[in-house]
mmCIF file with all atom_site columns, C-alpha atoms in Angstrom:
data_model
loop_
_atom_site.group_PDB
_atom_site.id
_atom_site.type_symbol
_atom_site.label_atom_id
_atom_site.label_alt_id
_atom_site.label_comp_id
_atom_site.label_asym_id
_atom_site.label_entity_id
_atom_site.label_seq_id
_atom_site.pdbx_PDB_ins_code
_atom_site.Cartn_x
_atom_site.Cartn_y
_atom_site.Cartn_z
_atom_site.occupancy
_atom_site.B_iso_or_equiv
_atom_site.pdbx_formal_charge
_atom_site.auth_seq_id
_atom_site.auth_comp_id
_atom_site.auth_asym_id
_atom_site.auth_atom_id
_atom_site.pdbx_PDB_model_num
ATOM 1   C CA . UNK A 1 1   ? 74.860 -5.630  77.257  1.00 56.00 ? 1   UNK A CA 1
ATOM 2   C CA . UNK A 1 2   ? 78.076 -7.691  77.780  1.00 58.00 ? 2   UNK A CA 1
ATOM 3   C CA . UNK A 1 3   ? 79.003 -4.766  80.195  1.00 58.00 ? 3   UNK A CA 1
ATOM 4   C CA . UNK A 1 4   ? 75.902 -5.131  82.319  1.00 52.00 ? 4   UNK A CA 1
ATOM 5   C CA . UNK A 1 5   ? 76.494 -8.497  82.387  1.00 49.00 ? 5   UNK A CA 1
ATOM 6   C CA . UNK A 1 6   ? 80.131 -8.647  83.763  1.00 55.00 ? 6   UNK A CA 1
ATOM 7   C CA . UNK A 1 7   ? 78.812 -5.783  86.338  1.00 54.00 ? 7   UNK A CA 1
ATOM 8   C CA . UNK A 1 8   ? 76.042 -7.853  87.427  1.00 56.00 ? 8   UNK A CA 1
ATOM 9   C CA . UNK A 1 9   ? 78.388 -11.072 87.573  1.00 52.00 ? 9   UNK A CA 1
ATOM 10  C CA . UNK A 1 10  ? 81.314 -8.865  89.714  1.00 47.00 ? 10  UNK A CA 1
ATOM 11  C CA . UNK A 1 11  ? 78.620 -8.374  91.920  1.00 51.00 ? 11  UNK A CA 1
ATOM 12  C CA . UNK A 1 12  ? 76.952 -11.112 92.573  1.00 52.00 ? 12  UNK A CA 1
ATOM 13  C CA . UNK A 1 13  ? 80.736 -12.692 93.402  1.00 52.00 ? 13  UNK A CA 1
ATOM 14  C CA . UNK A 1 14  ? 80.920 -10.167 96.157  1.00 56.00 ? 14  UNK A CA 1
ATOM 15  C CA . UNK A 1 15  ? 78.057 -10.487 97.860  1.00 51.00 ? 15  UNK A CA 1
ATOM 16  C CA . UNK A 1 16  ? 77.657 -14.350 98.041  1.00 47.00 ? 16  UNK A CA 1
ATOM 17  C CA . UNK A 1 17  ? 81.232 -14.604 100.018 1.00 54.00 ? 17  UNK A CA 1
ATOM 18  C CA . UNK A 1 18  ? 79.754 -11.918 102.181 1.00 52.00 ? 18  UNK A CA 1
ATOM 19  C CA . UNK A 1 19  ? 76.900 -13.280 102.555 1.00 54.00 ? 19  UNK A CA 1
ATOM 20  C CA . UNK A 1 20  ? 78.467 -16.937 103.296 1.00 57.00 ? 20  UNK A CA 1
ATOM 21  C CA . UNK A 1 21  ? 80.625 -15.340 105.795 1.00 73.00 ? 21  UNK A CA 1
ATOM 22  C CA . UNK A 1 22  ? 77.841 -13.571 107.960 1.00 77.00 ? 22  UNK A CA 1
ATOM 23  C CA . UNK A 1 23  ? 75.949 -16.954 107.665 1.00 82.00 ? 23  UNK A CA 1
ATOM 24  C CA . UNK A 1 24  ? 79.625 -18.504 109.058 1.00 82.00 ? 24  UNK A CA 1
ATOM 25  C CA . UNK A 1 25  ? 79.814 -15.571 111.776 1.00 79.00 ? 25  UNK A CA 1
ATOM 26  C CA . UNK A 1 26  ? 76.229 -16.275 113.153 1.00 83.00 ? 26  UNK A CA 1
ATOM 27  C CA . UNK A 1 27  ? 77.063 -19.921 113.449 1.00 85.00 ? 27  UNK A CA 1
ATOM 28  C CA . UNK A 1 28  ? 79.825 -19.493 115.482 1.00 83.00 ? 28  UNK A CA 1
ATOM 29  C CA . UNK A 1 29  ? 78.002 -16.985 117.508 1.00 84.00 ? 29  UNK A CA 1
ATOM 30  C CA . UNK A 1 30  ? 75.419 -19.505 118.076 1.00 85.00 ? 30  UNK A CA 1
ATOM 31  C CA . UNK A 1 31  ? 77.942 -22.216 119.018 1.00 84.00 ? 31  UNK A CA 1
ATOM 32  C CA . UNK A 1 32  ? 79.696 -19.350 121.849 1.00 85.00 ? 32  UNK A CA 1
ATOM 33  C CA . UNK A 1 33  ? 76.315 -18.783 123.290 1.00 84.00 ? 33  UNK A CA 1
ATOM 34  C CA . UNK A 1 34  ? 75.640 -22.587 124.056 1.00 87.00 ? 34  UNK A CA 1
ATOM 35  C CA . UNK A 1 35  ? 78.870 -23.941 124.390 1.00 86.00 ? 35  UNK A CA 1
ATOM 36  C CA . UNK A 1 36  ? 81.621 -21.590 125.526 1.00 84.00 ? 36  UNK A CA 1
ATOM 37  C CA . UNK A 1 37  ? 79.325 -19.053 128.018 1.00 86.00 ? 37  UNK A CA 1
ATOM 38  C CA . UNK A 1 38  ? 78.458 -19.882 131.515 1.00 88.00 ? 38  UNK A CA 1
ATOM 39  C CA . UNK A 1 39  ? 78.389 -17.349 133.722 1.00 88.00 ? 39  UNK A CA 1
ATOM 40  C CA . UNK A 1 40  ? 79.054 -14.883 130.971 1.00 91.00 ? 40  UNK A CA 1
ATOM 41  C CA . UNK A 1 41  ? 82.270 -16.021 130.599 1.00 95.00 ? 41  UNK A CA 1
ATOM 42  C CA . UNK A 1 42  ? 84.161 -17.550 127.711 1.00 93.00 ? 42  UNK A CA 1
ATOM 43  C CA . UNK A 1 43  ? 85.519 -21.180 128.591 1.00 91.00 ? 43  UNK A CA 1
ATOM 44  C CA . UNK A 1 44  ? 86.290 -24.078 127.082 1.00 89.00 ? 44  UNK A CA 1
ATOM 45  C CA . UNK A 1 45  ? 83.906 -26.892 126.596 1.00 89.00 ? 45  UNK A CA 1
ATOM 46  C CA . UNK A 1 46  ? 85.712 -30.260 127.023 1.00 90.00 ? 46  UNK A CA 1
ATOM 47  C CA . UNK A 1 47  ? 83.815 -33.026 124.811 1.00 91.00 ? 47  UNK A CA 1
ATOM 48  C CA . UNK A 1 48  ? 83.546 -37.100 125.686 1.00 89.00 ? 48  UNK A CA 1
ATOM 49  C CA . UNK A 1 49  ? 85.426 -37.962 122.917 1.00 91.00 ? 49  UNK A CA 1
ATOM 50  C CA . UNK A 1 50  ? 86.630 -36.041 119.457 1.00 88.00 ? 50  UNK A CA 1
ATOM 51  C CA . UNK A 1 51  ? 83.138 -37.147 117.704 1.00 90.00 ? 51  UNK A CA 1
ATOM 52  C CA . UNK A 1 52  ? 81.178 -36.418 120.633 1.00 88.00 ? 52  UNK A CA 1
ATOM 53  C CA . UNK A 1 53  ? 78.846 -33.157 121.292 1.00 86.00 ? 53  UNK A CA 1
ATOM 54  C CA . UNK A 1 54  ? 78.077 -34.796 124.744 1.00 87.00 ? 54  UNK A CA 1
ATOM 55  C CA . UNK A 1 55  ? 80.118 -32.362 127.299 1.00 87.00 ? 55  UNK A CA 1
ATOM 56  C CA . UNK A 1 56  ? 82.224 -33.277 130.007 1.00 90.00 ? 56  UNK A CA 1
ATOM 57  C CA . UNK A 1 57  ? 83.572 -30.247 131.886 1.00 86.00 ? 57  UNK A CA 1
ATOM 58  C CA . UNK A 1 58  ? 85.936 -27.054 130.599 1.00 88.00 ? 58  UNK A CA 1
ATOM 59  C CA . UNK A 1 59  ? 88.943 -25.939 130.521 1.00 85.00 ? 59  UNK A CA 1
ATOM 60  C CA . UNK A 1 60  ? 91.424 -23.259 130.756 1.00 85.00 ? 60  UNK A CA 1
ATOM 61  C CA . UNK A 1 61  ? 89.249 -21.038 133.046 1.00 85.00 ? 61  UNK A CA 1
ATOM 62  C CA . UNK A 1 62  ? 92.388 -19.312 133.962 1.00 88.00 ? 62  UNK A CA 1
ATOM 63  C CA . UNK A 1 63  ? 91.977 -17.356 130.759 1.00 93.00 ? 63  UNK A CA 1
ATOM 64  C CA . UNK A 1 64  ? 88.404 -16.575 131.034 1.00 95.00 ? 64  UNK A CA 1
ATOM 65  C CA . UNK A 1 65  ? 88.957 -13.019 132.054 1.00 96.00 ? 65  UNK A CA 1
ATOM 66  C CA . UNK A 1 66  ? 91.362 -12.209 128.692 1.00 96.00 ? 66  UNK A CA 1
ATOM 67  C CA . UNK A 1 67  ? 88.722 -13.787 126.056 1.00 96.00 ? 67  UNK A CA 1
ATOM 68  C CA . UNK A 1 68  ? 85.693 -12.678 127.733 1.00 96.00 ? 68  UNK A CA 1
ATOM 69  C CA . UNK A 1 69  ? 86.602 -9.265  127.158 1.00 97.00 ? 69  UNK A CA 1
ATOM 70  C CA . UNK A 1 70  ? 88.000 -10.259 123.883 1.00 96.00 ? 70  UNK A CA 1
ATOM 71  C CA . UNK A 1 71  ? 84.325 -11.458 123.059 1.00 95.00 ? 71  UNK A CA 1
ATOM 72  C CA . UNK A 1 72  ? 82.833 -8.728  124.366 1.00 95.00 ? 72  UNK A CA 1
ATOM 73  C CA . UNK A 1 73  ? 85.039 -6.181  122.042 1.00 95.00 ? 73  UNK A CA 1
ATOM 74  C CA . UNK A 1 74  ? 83.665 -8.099  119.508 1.00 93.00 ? 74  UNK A CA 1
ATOM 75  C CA . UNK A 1 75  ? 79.986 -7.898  120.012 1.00 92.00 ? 75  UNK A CA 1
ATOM 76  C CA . UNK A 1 76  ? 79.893 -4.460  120.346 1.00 92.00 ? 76  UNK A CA 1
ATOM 77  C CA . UNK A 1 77  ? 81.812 -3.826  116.838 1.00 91.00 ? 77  UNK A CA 1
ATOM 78  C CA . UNK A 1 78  ? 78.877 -6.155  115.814 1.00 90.00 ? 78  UNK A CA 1
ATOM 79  C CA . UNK A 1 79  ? 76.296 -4.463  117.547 1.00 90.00 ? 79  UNK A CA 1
ATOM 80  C CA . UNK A 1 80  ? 77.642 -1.270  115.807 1.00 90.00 ? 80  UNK A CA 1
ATOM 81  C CA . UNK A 1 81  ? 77.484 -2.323  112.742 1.00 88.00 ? 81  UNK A CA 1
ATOM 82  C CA . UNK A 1 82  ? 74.174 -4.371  112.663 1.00 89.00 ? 82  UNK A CA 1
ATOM 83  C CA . UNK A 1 83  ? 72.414 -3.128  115.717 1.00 90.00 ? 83  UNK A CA 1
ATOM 84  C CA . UNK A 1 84  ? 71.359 -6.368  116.093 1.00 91.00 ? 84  UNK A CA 1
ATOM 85  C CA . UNK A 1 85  ? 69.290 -7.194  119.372 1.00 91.00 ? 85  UNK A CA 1
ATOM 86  C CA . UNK A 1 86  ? 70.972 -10.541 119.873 1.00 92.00 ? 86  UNK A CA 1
ATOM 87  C CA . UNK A 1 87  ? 74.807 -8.747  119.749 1.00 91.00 ? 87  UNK A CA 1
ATOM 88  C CA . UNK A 1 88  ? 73.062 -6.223  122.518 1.00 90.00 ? 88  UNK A CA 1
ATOM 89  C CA . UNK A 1 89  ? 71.874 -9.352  124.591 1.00 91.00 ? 89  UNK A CA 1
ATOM 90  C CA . UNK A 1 90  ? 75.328 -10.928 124.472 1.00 93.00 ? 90  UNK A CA 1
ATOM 91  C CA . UNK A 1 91  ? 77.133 -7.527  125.186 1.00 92.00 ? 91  UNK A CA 1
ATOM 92  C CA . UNK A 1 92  ? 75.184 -7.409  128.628 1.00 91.00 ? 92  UNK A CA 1
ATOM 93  C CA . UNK A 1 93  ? 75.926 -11.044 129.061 1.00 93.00 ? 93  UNK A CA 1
ATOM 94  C CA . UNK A 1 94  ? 79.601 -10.358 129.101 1.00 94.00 ? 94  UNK A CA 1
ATOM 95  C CA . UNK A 1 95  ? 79.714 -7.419  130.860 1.00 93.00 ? 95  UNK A CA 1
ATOM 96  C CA . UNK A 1 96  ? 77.829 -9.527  133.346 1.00 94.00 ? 96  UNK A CA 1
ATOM 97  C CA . UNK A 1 97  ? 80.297 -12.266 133.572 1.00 96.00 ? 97  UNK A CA 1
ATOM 98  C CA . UNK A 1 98  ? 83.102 -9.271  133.826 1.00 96.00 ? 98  UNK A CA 1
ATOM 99  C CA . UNK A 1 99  ? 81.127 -7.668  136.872 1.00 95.00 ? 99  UNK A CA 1
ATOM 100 C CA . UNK A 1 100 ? 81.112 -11.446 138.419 1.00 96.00 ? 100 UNK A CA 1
ATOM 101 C CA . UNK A 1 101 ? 85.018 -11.503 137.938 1.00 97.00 ? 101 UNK A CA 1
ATOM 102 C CA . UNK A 1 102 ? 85.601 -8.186  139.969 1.00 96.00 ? 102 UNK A CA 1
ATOM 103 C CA . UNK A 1 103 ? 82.739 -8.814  142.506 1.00 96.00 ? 103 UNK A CA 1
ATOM 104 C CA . UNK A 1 104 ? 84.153 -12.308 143.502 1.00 97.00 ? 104 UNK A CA 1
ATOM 105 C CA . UNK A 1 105 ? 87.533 -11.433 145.103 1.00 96.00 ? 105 UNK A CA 1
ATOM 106 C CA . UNK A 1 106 ? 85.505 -8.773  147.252 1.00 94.00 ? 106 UNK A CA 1
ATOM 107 C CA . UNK A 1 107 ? 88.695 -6.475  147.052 1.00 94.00 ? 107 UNK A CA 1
ATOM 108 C CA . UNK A 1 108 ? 87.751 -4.753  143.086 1.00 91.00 ? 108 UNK A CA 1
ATOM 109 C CA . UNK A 1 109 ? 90.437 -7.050  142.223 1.00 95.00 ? 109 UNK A CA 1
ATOM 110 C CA . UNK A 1 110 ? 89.915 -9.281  138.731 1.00 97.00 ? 110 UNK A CA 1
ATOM 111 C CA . UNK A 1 111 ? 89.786 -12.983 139.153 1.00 96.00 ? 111 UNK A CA 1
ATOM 112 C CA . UNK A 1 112 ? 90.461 -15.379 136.516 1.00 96.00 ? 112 UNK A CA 1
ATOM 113 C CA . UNK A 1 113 ? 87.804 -17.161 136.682 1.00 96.00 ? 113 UNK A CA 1
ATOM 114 C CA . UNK A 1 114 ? 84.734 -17.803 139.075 1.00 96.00 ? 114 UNK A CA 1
ATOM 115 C CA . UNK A 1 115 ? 81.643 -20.078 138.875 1.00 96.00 ? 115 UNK A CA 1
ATOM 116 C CA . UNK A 1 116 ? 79.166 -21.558 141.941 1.00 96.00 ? 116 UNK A CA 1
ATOM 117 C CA . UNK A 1 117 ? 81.029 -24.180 143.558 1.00 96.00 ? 117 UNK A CA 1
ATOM 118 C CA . UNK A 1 118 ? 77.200 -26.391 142.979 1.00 96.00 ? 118 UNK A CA 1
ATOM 119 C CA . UNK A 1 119 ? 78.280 -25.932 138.729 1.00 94.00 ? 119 UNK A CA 1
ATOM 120 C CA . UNK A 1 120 ? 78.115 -29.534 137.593 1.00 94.00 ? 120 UNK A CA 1
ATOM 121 C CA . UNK A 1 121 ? 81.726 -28.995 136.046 1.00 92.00 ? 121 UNK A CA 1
ATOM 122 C CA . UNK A 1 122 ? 83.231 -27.094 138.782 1.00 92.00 ? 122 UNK A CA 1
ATOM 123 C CA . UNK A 1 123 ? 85.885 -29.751 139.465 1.00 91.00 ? 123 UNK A CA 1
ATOM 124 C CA . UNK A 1 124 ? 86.771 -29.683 135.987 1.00 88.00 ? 124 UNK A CA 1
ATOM 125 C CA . UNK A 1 125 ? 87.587 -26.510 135.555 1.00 91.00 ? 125 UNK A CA 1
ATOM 126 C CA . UNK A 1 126 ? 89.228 -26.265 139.786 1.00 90.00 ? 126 UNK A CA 1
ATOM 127 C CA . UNK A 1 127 ? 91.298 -29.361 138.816 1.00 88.00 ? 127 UNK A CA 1
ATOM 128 C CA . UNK A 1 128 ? 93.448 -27.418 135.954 1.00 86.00 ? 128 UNK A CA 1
ATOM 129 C CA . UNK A 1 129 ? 92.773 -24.048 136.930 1.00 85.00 ? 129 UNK A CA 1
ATOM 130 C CA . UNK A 1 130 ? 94.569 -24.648 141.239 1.00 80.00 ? 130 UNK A CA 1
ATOM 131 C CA . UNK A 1 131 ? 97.439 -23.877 140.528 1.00 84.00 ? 131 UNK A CA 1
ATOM 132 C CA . UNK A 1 132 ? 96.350 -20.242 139.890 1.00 84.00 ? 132 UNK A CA 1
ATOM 133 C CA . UNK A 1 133 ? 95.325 -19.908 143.491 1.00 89.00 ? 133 UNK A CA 1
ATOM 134 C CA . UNK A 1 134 ? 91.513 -21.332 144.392 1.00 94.00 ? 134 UNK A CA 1
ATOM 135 C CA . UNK A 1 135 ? 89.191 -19.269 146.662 1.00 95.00 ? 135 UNK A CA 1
ATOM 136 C CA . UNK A 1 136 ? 85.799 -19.045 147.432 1.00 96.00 ? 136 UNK A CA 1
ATOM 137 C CA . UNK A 1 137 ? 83.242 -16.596 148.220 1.00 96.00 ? 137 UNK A CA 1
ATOM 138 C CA . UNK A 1 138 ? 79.632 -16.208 148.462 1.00 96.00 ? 138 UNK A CA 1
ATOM 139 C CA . UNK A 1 139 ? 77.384 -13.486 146.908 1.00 94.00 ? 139 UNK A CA 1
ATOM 140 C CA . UNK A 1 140 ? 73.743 -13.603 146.939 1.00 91.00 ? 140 UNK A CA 1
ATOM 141 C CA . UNK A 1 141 ? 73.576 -16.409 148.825 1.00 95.00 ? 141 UNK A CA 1
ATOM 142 C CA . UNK A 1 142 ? 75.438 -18.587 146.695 1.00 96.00 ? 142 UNK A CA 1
ATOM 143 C CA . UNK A 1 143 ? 78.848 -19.917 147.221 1.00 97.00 ? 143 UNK A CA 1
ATOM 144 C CA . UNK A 1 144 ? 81.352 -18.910 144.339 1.00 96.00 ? 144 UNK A CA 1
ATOM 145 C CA . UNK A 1 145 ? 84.651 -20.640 143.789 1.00 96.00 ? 145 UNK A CA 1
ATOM 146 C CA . UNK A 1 146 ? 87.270 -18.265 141.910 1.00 96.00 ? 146 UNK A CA 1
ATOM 147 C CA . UNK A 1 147 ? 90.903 -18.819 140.413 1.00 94.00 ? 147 UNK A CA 1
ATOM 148 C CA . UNK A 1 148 ? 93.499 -15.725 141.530 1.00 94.00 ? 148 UNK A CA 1
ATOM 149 C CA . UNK A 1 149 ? 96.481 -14.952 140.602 1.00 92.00 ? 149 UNK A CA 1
ATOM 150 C CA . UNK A 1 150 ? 95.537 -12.431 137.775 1.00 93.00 ? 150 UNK A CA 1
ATOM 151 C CA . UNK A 1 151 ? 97.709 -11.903 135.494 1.00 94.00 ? 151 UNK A CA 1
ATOM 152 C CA . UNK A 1 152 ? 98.304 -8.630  133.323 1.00 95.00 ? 152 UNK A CA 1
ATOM 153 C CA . UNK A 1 153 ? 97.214 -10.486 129.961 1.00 94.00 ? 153 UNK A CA 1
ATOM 154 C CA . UNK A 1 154 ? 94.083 -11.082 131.528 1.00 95.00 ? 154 UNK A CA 1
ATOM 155 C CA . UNK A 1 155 ? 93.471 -7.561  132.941 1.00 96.00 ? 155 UNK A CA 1
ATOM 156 C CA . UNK A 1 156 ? 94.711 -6.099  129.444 1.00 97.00 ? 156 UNK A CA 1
ATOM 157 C CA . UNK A 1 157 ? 91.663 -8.593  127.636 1.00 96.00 ? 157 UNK A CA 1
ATOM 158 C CA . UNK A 1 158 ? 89.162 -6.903  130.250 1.00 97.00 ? 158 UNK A CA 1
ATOM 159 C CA . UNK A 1 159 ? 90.333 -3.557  129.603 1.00 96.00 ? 159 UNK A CA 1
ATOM 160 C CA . UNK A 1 160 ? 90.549 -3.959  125.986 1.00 96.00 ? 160 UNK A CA 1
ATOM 161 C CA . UNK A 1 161 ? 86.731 -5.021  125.802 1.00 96.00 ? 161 UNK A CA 1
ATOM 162 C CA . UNK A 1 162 ? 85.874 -2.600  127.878 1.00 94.00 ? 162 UNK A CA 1
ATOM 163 C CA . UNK A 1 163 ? 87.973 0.608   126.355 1.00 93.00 ? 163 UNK A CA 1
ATOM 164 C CA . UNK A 1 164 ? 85.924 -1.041  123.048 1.00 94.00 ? 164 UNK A CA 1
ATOM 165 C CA . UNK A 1 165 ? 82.719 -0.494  124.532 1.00 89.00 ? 165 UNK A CA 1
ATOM 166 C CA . UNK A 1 166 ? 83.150 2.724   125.691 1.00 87.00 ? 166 UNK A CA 1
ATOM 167 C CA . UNK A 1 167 ? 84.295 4.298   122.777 1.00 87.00 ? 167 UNK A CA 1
ATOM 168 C CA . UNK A 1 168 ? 81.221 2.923   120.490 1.00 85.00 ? 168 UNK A CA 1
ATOM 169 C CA . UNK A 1 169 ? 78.900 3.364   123.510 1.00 76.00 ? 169 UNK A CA 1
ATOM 170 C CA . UNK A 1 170 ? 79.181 6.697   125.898 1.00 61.00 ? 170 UNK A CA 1
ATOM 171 C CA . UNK A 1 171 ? 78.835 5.590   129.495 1.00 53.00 ? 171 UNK A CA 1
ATOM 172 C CA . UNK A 1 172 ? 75.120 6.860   129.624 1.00 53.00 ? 172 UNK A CA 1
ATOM 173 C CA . UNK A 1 173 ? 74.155 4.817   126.622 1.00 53.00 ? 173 UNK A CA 1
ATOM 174 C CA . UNK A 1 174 ? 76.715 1.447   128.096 1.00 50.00 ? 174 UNK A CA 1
ATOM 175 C CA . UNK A 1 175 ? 73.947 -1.157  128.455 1.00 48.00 ? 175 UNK A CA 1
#
């Protein structure tokens, strides 16, 4: 009895952390989805004030490139393991924001970074990000502003997200 017990208590401790740590996990999936996302690309949202959730613009755009496929290496180890519909949805949603990045420059060059010059925190983001080189292109009839001067981190994050998704997902099954 004291056995069963102990073997019932040894388990219980491992699955609460787990548990507690998926919970964690799904929060800050939810928080990248509405904070850290537009376009399909990871940025950083800049706050009004430490205690504030009222946003004010992003920043460093000029790495958008590296974490997006960063992010999207991680959703598909996610969607592998849980199959979940939501990790599917925010693998296409990345691999969106990628295709945006290459389909910018018009050349099959990566940019940085690259958002419609109309974004309501464009100027945040073209502020820090000029120094990088700032150019602008339209596609589908909207006008696209996008930071150059890509960098090999940034093409090795892309290619690492992407070498990530093809190995769980053969290019007929890529969504």
């Amino acid at each position: 009895m004291k056995r069963s017990v102990t073997l019932i208590a040894c388990v219980i401790l491992a699955v609460l952390p787990a548990w507690a740590a998926e919970q964690d996990a799904l929060a800050l999936s939810a928080n990248i989805q509405q904070r850290h996302l537009p376009y399909g690309l990871i940025l950083d949202p800049v706050f009004a004030s430490a205690e504030s959730t009222a946003l004010v613009g992003y920043a460093r755009g000029g790495d958008a490139a590296i974490w997006t496929g960063h992010y999207l290496a991680a959703e598909s180890f996610r969607y592998q393991v849980t199959h979940a519909p939501e990790a599917l949805a925010n693998i296409k949603r990345a691999l969106t924001g990628l295709r945006l990045l290459v389909d910018v420059t018009g050349n099959n060059l990566l940019a940085r970074c690259a958002f419609p010059v109309n974004w309501p925190y464009a100027q945040s983001v073209i502020q820090e990000e000029q120094r990088h080189g700032l150019y602008y292109r339209t596609l589908n009839g909207e006008t696209y502003a996008w930071i150059g001067n890509t960098s090999r981190d940034q093409y090795s994050g892309v290619f690492f997200g992407l070498g990530v998704g093809l190995l769980l997902f053969p290019l007929p099954a890529l969504p």
